[in-house]
PDB file of C-alpha atoms in Angstrom:
ATOM      1  CA  MET A  10      10.964  22.759 -17.836  1.00  0.00           C
ATOM      2  CA  ARG A  11       8.075  23.573 -15.507  1.00  0.00           C
ATOM      3  CA  SER A  12       5.534  21.632 -17.583  1.00  0.00           C
ATOM      4  CA  LYS A  13       7.824  18.578 -17.552  1.00  0.00           C
ATOM      5  CA  THR A  14       8.062  18.754 -13.756  1.00  0.00           C
ATOM      6  CA  LEU A  15       4.312  19.223 -13.454  1.00  0.00           C
ATOM      7  CA  ARG A  16       3.680  16.209 -15.723  1.00  0.00           C
ATOM      8  CA  ARG A  17       6.035  14.092 -13.619  1.00  0.00           C
ATOM      9  CA  LYS A  18       4.245  15.067 -10.407  1.00  0.00           C
ATOM     10  CA  ALA A  19       0.867  14.382 -12.018  1.00  0.00           C
ATOM     11  CA  ALA A  20       2.211  11.006 -13.154  1.00  0.00           C
ATOM     12  CA  ALA A  21       3.205  10.178  -9.570  1.00  0.00           C
ATOM     13  CA  VAL A  22      -0.263  11.031  -8.263  1.00  0.00           C
ATOM     14  CA  GLY A  23      -1.796   9.121 -11.190  1.00  0.00           C
ATOM     15  CA  LEU A  24       0.394   6.113 -10.393  1.00  0.00           C
ATOM     16  CA  GLY A  25      -0.768   6.325  -6.788  1.00  0.00           C
ATOM     17  CA  ALA A  26      -4.410   6.429  -7.901  1.00  0.00           C
ATOM     18  CA  PHE A  27      -3.824   3.424 -10.174  1.00  0.00           C
ATOM     19  CA  VAL A  28      -2.306   1.484  -7.258  1.00  0.00           C
ATOM     20  CA  VAL A  29      -5.355   2.307  -5.093  1.00  0.00           C
ATOM     21  CA  LEU A  30      -7.705   1.124  -7.837  1.00  0.00           C
ATOM     22  CA  LEU A  31      -5.770  -2.088  -8.467  1.00  0.00           C
ATOM     23  CA  ASP A  32      -5.435  -2.740  -4.733  1.00  0.00           C
ATOM     24  CA  GLN A  33      -9.172  -2.354  -4.129  1.00  0.00           C
ATOM     25  CA  ILE A  34     -10.053  -4.505  -7.155  1.00  0.00           C
ATOM     26  CA  THR A  35      -7.730  -7.312  -6.021  1.00  0.00           C
ATOM     27  CA  LYS A  36      -9.057  -7.160  -2.452  1.00  0.00           C
ATOM     28  CA  ALA A  37     -12.654  -7.361  -3.697  1.00  0.00           C
ATOM     29  CA  TRP A  38     -11.688 -10.286  -5.934  1.00  0.00           C
ATOM     30  CA  ALA A  39      -9.955 -12.108  -3.064  1.00  0.00           C
ATOM     31  CA  LEU A  40     -12.975 -11.635  -0.792  1.00  0.00           C
ATOM     32  CA  ARG A  41     -15.188 -13.242  -3.452  1.00  0.00           C
ATOM     33  CA  ALA A  42     -12.788 -15.913  -4.724  1.00  0.00           C
ATOM     34  CA  VAL A  43     -11.359 -17.294  -1.486  1.00  0.00           C
ATOM     35  CA  PRO A  44     -13.888 -18.973   0.830  1.00  0.00           C
ATOM     36  CA  ALA A  45     -13.952 -17.652   4.408  1.00  0.00           C
ATOM     37  CA  GLN A  46     -11.534 -19.437   6.747  1.00  0.00           C
ATOM     38  CA  GLU A  47     -10.061 -21.349   3.805  1.00  0.00           C
ATOM     39  CA  SER A  48      -7.149 -20.883   1.458  1.00  0.00           C
ATOM     40  CA  ILE A  49      -6.207 -21.639  -2.126  1.00  0.00           C
ATOM     41  CA  THR A  50      -2.757 -23.141  -2.596  1.00  0.00           C
ATOM     42  CA  LEU A  51      -0.880 -21.758  -5.590  1.00  0.00           C
ATOM     43  CA  ILE A  52       2.584 -23.214  -4.938  1.00  0.00           C
ATOM     44  CA  PRO A  53       2.516 -25.955  -2.280  1.00  0.00           C
ATOM     45  CA  GLY A  54       4.535 -25.020   0.789  1.00  0.00           C
ATOM     46  CA  LEU A  55       5.377 -21.601  -0.653  1.00  0.00           C
ATOM     47  CA  LEU A  56       2.381 -19.477  -1.662  1.00  0.00           C
ATOM     48  CA  ARG A  57      -1.342 -19.500  -1.048  1.00  0.00           C
ATOM     49  CA  LEU A  58      -4.268 -17.108  -1.124  1.00  0.00           C
ATOM     50  CA  HIS A  59      -5.783 -16.661   2.312  1.00  0.00           C
ATOM     51  CA  VAL A  60      -7.978 -13.705   3.257  1.00  0.00           C
ATOM     52  CA  THR A  61      -7.431 -12.133   6.654  1.00  0.00           C
ATOM     53  CA  GLU A  62      -8.484  -8.826   8.144  1.00  0.00           C
ATOM     54  CA  ASN A  63      -5.743  -6.947   9.949  1.00  0.00           C
ATOM     55  CA  SER A  64      -6.807  -4.321  12.480  1.00  0.00           C
ATOM     56  CA  GLY A  65      -3.167  -3.542  13.230  1.00  0.00           C
ATOM     57  CA  ALA A  66      -0.253  -2.151  11.275  1.00  0.00           C
ATOM     58  CA  ALA A  67       2.452  -4.082   9.435  1.00  0.00           C
ATOM     59  CA  PHE A  68       2.875  -7.639  10.724  1.00  0.00           C
ATOM     60  CA  SER A  69      -0.310  -7.147  12.797  1.00  0.00           C
ATOM     61  CA  MET A  70       1.405  -4.829  15.289  1.00  0.00           C
ATOM     62  CA  LEU A  71      -0.767  -2.293  17.148  1.00  0.00           C
ATOM     63  CA  GLN A  72      -3.943  -4.382  16.958  1.00  0.00           C
ATOM     64  CA  GLY A  73      -7.017  -2.334  17.780  1.00  0.00           C
ATOM     65  CA  ALA A  74      -5.334   1.057  17.319  1.00  0.00           C
ATOM     66  CA  GLY A  75      -7.687   1.964  14.460  1.00  0.00           C
ATOM     67  CA  SER A  76      -8.101   5.710  14.942  1.00  0.00           C
ATOM     68  CA  PHE A  77      -4.402   6.176  15.680  1.00  0.00           C
ATOM     69  CA  LEU A  78      -3.465   4.227  12.549  1.00  0.00           C
ATOM     70  CA  VAL A  79      -5.854   6.275  10.414  1.00  0.00           C
ATOM     71  CA  LEU A  80      -4.312   9.483  11.746  1.00  0.00           C
ATOM     72  CA  ALA A  81      -0.798   8.139  11.138  1.00  0.00           C
ATOM     73  CA  ILE A  82      -1.678   7.181   7.554  1.00  0.00           C
ATOM     74  CA  VAL A  83      -3.274  10.583   6.872  1.00  0.00           C
ATOM     75  CA  VAL A  84      -0.130  12.316   8.157  1.00  0.00           C
ATOM     76  CA  ALA A  85       2.033   9.978   6.044  1.00  0.00           C
ATOM     77  CA  VAL A  86      -0.046  10.746   2.938  1.00  0.00           C
ATOM     78  CA  ILE A  87       0.368  14.494   3.522  1.00  0.00           C
ATOM     79  CA  VAL A  88       4.130  14.078   3.985  1.00  0.00           C
ATOM     80  CA  ILE A  89       4.357  11.982   0.802  1.00  0.00           C
ATOM     81  CA  LEU A  90       2.381  14.568  -1.175  1.00  0.00           C
ATOM     82  CA  LEU A  91       4.694  17.316   0.093  1.00  0.00           C
ATOM     83  CA  ALA A  92       7.710  15.184  -0.841  1.00  0.00           C
ATOM     84  CA  ILE A  93       6.284  14.669  -4.344  1.00  0.00           C
ATOM     85  CA  GLN A  94       5.721  18.421  -4.620  1.00  0.00           C
ATOM     86  CA  SER A  95       9.318  19.231  -3.673  1.00  0.00           C
ATOM     87  CA  SER A  96      10.925  16.343  -5.559  1.00  0.00           C
ATOM     88  CA  GLU A  97      13.247  17.238  -8.407  1.00  0.00           C
ATOM     89  CA  ARG A  98      14.302  13.759  -9.553  1.00  0.00           C
ATOM     90  CA  TRP A  99      12.024  11.671 -11.782  1.00  0.00           C
ATOM     91  CA  TRP A 100      12.772   8.434  -9.921  1.00  0.00           C
ATOM     92  CA  GLU A 101      12.079  10.010  -6.561  1.00  0.00           C
ATOM     93  CA  THR A 102       8.753  11.388  -7.739  1.00  0.00           C
ATOM     94  CA  LEU A 103       7.546   8.084  -9.228  1.00  0.00           C
ATOM     95  CA  THR A 104       8.702   5.892  -6.342  1.00  0.00           C
ATOM     96  CA  LEU A 105       6.890   8.234  -3.957  1.00  0.00           C
ATOM     97  CA  GLY A 106       3.814   7.677  -6.147  1.00  0.00           C
ATOM     98  CA  LEU A 107       4.058   3.941  -5.404  1.00  0.00           C
ATOM     99  CA  VAL A 108       4.305   4.613  -1.669  1.00  0.00           C
ATOM    100  CA  LEU A 109       1.405   7.072  -1.865  1.00  0.00           C
ATOM    101  CA  GLY A 110      -0.804   4.545  -3.645  1.00  0.00           C
ATOM    102  CA  GLY A 111      -0.058   1.832  -1.108  1.00  0.00           C
ATOM    103  CA  ALA A 112      -0.763   4.103   1.843  1.00  0.00           C
ATOM    104  CA  MET A 113      -4.007   5.317   0.269  1.00  0.00           C
ATOM    105  CA  GLY A 114      -5.102   1.760  -0.595  1.00  0.00           C
ATOM    106  CA  ASN A 115      -4.806   0.673   3.020  1.00  0.00           C
ATOM    107  CA  LEU A 116      -6.397   3.943   4.196  1.00  0.00           C
ATOM    108  CA  VAL A 117      -9.484   3.175   2.085  1.00  0.00           C
ATOM    109  CA  ASP A 118      -9.800  -0.147   3.939  1.00  0.00           C
ATOM    110  CA  ARG A 119      -9.375   1.472   7.346  1.00  0.00           C
ATOM    111  CA  LEU A 120     -12.119   3.987   6.570  1.00  0.00           C
ATOM    112  CA  THR A 121     -14.595   1.580   4.965  1.00  0.00           C
ATOM    113  CA  ARG A 122     -14.084  -1.974   6.266  1.00  0.00           C
ATOM    114  CA  GLY A 123     -14.991  -2.029   9.900  1.00  0.00           C
ATOM    115  CA  PRO A 124     -17.618  -1.643  12.560  1.00  0.00           C
ATOM    116  CA  GLY A 125     -17.275   2.145  12.540  1.00  0.00           C
ATOM    117  CA  PHE A 126     -15.576   4.982  10.747  1.00  0.00           C
ATOM    118  CA  SER A 127     -11.792   4.665  11.142  1.00  0.00           C
ATOM    119  CA  ASP A 128     -12.100   1.328  12.971  1.00  0.00           C
ATOM    120  CA  GLY A 129     -11.565  -0.611   9.776  1.00  0.00           C
ATOM    121  CA  ARG A 130      -9.393  -3.540   9.033  1.00  0.00           C
ATOM    122  CA  VAL A 131      -7.058  -3.956   6.103  1.00  0.00           C
ATOM    123  CA  VAL A 132      -7.758  -6.949   3.869  1.00  0.00           C
ATOM    124  CA  ASP A 133      -4.627  -9.062   3.378  1.00  0.00           C
ATOM    125  CA  TRP A 134      -4.720 -11.999   0.988  1.00  0.00           C
ATOM    126  CA  ILE A 135      -1.258 -12.935  -0.340  1.00  0.00           C
ATOM    127  CA  ASP A 136       0.125 -15.557   2.039  1.00  0.00           C
ATOM    128  CA  PRO A 137       3.685 -16.754   1.488  1.00  0.00           C
ATOM    129  CA  SER A 138       4.661 -19.514   3.885  1.00  0.00           C
ATOM    130  CA  PHE A 139       7.747 -17.622   5.058  1.00  0.00           C
ATOM    131  CA  PHE A 140       6.278 -14.144   5.647  1.00  0.00           C
ATOM    132  CA  PRO A 141       3.140 -12.521   7.095  1.00  0.00           C
ATOM    133  CA  THR A 142       0.086 -12.217   4.840  1.00  0.00           C
ATOM    134  CA  PHE A 143      -0.045  -8.969   2.852  1.00  0.00           C
ATOM    135  CA  ASN A 144      -1.828  -7.213  -0.028  1.00  0.00           C
ATOM    136  CA  LEU A 145      -1.030  -5.212  -3.153  1.00  0.00           C
ATOM    137  CA  ALA A 146      -0.935  -1.904  -1.239  1.00  0.00           C
ATOM    138  CA  ASP A 147       1.718  -3.337   1.081  1.00  0.00           C
ATOM    139  CA  THR A 148       3.681  -4.512  -1.955  1.00  0.00           C
ATOM    140  CA  SER A 149       3.501  -1.059  -3.523  1.00  0.00           C
ATOM    141  CA  ILE A 150       4.810   0.574  -0.340  1.00  0.00           C
ATOM    142  CA  THR A 151       7.635  -1.953  -0.029  1.00  0.00           C
ATOM    143  CA  VAL A 152       8.681  -1.746  -3.685  1.00  0.00           C
ATOM    144  CA  GLY A 153       8.430   2.055  -3.644  1.00  0.00           C
ATOM    145  CA  VAL A 154      10.612   2.395  -0.539  1.00  0.00           C
ATOM    146  CA  ALA A 155      13.116  -0.199  -1.813  1.00  0.00           C
ATOM    147  CA  LEU A 156      13.444   1.585  -5.165  1.00  0.00           C
ATOM    148  CA  LEU A 157      13.711   4.950  -3.431  1.00  0.00           C
ATOM    149  CA  LEU A 158      16.591   3.644  -1.305  1.00  0.00           C
ATOM    150  CA  LEU A 159      18.268   1.928  -4.267  1.00  0.00           C
ATOM    151  CA  PHE A 160      18.100   4.995  -6.510  1.00  0.00           C
ATOM    152  CA  SER A 161      19.269   7.203  -3.634  1.00  0.00           C
ATOM    153  CA  VAL A 162      22.370   5.061  -3.165  1.00  0.00           C
ATOM    154  CA  LEU A 163      23.045   4.795  -6.906  1.00  0.00           C
ATOM    155  CA  SER A 164      22.638   8.537  -7.462  1.00  0.00           C
ATOM    156  CA  ARG A 165      25.361   9.299  -4.910  1.00  0.00           C
ATOM    157  CA  GLU A 166      27.973   7.247  -6.754  1.00  0.00           C
TER     158      GLU A 166
END
């Protein structure tokens, strides 16, 4: 039983690492593929690729709060790792892995893409016409939290 639990927790951390890798690869691709200050339309009026740098949090809130955001993300990562450690349900462990990967992906940007350490900006590049621009890390956080909530509700029934 213990080895199964350990494998599940390792899988969650591995999933998080995979999300970070995929997030960083897609951001690097977007920076090379999409010309600065331009966009590539994929579905007219609905979806385009447009690279922006966000120094704030979700929806560009807290612009310029770089060091605070880095600290908040580090605390969130620690809390997520502790939650993975104490998790007993497979779905909880894996969905937390998605959230972990998304948080870490954006943390990498904050630490490496800016004028100074922890002053970085997150690269966003997926631009739906009806929603703020986002990236794969944001998607991983959103999907992870949504699945966590869904499974939590379903497991109570």
